[in-house]
Coordinates of C-alpha atoms in Angstrom, one line a residue:
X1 CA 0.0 0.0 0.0
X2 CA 1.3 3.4 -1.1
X3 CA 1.9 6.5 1.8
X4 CA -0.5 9.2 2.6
X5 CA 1.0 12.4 3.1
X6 CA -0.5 14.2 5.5
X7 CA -1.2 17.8 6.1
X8 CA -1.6 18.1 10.0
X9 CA -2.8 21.9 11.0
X10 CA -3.9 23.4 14.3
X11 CA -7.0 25.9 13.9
X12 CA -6.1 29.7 14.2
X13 CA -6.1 31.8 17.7
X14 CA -9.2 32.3 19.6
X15 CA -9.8 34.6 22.4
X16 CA -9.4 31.7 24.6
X17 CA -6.2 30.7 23.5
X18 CA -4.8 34.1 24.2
X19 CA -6.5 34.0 27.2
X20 CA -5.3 31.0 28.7
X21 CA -8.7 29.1 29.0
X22 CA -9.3 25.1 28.8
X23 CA -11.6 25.2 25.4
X24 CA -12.0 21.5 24.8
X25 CA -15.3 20.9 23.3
X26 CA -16.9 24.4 23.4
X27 CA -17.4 26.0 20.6
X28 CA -15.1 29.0 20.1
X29 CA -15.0 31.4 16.9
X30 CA -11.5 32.1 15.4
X31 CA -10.4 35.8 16.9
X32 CA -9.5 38.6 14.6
X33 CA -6.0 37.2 14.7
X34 CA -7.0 33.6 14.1
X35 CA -8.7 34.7 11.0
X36 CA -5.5 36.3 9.3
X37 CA -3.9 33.3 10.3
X38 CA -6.1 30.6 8.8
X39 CA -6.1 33.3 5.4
X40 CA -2.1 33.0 5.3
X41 CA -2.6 29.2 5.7
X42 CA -4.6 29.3 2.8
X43 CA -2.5 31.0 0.7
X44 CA 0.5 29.2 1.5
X45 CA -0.9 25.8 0.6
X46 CA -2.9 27.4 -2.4
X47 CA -0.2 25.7 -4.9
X48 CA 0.0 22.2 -2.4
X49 CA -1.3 19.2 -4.1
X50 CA -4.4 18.4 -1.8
X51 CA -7.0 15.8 -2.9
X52 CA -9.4 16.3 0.9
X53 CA -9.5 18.3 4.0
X54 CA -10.5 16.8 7.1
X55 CA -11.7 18.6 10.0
X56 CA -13.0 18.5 13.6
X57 CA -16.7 19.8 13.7
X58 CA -15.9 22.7 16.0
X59 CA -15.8 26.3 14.3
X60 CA -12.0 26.8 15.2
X61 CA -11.4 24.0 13.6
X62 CA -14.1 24.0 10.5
X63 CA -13.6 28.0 9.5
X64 CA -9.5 27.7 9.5
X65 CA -9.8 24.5 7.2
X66 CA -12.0 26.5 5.0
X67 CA -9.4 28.2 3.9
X68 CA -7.5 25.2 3.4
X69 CA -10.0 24.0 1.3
X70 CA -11.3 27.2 -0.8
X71 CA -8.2 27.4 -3.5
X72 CA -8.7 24.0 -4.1
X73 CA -12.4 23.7 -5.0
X74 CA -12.6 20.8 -2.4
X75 CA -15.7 20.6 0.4
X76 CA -14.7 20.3 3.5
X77 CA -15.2 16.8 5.4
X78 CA -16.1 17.1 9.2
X79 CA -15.7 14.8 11.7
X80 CA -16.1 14.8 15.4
X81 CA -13.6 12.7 16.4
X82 CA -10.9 15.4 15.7
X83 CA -12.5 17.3 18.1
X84 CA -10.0 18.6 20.6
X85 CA -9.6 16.4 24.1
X86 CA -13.2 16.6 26.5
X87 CA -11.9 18.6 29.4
X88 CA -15.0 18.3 31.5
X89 CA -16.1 20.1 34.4
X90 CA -12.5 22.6 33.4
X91 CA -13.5 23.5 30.0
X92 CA -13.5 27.7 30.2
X93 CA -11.4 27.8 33.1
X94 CA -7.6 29.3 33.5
X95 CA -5.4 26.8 34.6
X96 CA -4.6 28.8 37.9
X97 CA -8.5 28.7 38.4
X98 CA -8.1 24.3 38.2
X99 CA -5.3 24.7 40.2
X100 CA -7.5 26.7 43.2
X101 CA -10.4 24.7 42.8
X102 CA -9.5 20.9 42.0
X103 CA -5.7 20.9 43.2
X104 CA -6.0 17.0 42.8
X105 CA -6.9 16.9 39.1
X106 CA -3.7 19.3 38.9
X107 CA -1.3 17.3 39.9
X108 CA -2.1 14.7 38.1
X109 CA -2.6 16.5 34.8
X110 CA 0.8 18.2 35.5
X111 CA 1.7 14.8 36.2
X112 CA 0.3 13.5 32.6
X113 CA -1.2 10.8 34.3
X114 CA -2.7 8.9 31.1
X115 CA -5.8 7.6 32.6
X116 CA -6.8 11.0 34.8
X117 CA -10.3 11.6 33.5
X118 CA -11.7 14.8 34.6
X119 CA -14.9 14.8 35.8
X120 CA -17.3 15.2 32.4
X121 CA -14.3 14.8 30.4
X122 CA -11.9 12.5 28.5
X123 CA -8.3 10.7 29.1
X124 CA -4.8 11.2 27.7
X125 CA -5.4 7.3 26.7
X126 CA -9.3 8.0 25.0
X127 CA -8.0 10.9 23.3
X128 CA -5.1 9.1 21.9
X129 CA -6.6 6.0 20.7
X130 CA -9.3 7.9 19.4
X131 CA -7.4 10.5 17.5
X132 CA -5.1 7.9 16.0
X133 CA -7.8 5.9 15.1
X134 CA -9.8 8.6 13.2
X135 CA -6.6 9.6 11.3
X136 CA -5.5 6.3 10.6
X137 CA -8.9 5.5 8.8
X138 CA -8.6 8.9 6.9
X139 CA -5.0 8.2 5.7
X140 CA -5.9 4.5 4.7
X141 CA -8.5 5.4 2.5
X142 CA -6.3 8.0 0.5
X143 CA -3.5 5.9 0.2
X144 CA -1.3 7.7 -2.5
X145 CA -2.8 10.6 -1.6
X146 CA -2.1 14.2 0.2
X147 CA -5.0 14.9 2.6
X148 CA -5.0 18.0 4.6
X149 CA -6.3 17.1 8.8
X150 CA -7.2 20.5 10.1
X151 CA -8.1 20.1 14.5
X152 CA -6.6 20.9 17.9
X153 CA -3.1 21.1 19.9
X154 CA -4.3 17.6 21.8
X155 CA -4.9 15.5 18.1
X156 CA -1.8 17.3 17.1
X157 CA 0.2 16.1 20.1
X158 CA -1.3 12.8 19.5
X159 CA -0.2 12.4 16.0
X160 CA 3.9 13.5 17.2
X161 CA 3.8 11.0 19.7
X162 CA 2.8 8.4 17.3
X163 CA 5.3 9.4 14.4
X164 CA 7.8 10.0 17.0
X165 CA 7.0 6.4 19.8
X166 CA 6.9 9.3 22.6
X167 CA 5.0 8.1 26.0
X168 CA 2.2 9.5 26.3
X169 CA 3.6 10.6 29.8
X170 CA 6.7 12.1 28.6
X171 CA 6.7 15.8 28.8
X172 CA 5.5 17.8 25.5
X173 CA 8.7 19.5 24.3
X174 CA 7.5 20.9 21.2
X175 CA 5.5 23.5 19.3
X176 CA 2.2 23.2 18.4
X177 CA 1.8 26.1 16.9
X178 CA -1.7 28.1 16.1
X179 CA -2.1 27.6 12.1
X180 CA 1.2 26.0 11.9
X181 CA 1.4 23.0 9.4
X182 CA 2.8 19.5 10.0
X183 CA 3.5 17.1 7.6
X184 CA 3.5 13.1 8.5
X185 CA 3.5 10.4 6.4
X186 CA 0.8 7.5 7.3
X187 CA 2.0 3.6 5.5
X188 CA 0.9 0.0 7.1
X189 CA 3.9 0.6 9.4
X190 CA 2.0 3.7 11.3
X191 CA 2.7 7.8 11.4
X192 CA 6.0 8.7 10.5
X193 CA 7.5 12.6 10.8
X194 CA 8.5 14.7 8.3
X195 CA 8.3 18.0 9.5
X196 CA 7.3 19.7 12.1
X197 CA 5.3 23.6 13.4
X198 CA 6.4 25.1 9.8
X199 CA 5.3 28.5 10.1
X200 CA 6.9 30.6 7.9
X201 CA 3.6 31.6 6.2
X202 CA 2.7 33.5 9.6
X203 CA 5.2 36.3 9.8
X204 CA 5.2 36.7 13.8
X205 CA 1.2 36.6 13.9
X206 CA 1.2 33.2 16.2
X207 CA 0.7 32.9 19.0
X208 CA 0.3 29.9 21.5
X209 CA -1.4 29.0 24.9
X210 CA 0.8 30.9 27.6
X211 CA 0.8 29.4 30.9
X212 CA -1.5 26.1 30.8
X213 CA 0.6 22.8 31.3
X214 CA 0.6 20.2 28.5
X215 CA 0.4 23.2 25.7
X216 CA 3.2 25.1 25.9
X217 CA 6.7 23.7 25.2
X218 CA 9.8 22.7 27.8
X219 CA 12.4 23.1 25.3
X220 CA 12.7 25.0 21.5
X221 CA 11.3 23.2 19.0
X222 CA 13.6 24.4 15.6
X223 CA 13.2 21.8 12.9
X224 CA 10.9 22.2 10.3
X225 CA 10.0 21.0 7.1

């Protein structure tokens, strides 16, 4: 069976992601700065070979793959299983606000425990074998094929520690950039990397999740494709 290449983008900024706030599954709009992103996105893959575009069902997600989508005269394909991880009774909260309220479910989320649900919400483990399932499918059933995966900084992190065999307790130490794109190759073998939080297209105008453990970065991330 022949590779899929695989575009892998994060949705543009919100006001939450500036913010600081757990957004999960609720349904935030693209910010003013989210929607010059997801236009530059466009217009650097305008010339990309791309046959579909994925997408989770959530408007962060669906307007920035849009764009994605538009030069190519494709529809985008939703799917809510590329929706971002179910952070429960925290969605809308600032991490110092779970870190007041539920010091317990802090620890152990700084602690990446993989099988800390929050109450209402989802795993490291469910989020991971769902998000690699849903993008395996996709990728088998373009096989030869360039498909564009458009969803949130949890799929993302999913996907690197697949192409890279990182635990999913290890610490995150690289970018997941807002509107950044990523390019993995998927083959009967599983993900592989080829690049990584290529950004070039932005010009400065990213900007990631300060302050909330498990999105920001330990250590610069500098390759990229």
């Amino acid at each position: 069976m022949e590779s899929t290449q695989i575009l892998a983008i994060r949705h543009g900024e919100t006001a939450w992601n500036r913010e600081g706030r757990l957004q999960g599954h609720l349904d935030l709009p693209l910010n003013a700065m989210g929607m010059r992103q997801a236009e530059r996105l466009g217009a650097a893959l305008a010339e990309h070979a791309i046959d579909a575009v994925y997408a989770s069902d959530l408007a962060r997600a669906a307007v920035t793959a849009r764009h994605v989508a538009a030069p190519h005269g494709l529809e985008v394909r939703h799917d809510t299983r590329l929706r971002e991880r179910a952070f429960g009774v925290h969605e809308g909260k600032l991490w110092a606000e779970v870190e007041a309220a539920f010091p317990e479910d802090a620890l152990r989320w700084r602690r990446r425990d993989p099988d800390f649900e929050p109450s209402g919400g989802e795993s490291l483990t469910a989020l991971y074998a769902r998000c690699i399932a849903v993008v395996s499918e996709l990728a088998a059933a373009h096989a030869g094929q360039t498909i564009a995966i458009v969803a949130h900084g949890g799929v993302l992190d999913c996907l690197y520690r697949a192409a890279t065999r990182i635990d999913l307790q290890a610490p995150r130490s690289w970018v997941l950039g807002n509107a950044s794109i990523n390019r993995l190759l998927h083959s009967p073998q599983g993900f592989s990397l080829v690049g990584w939080n290529d950004d070039h297209h932005l010009h400065g105008l990213a900007l990631d999740d300060p302050g909330v453990p498990g999105f920001m970065p330990t250590a610069p991330q500098t390759a990229k494709a």
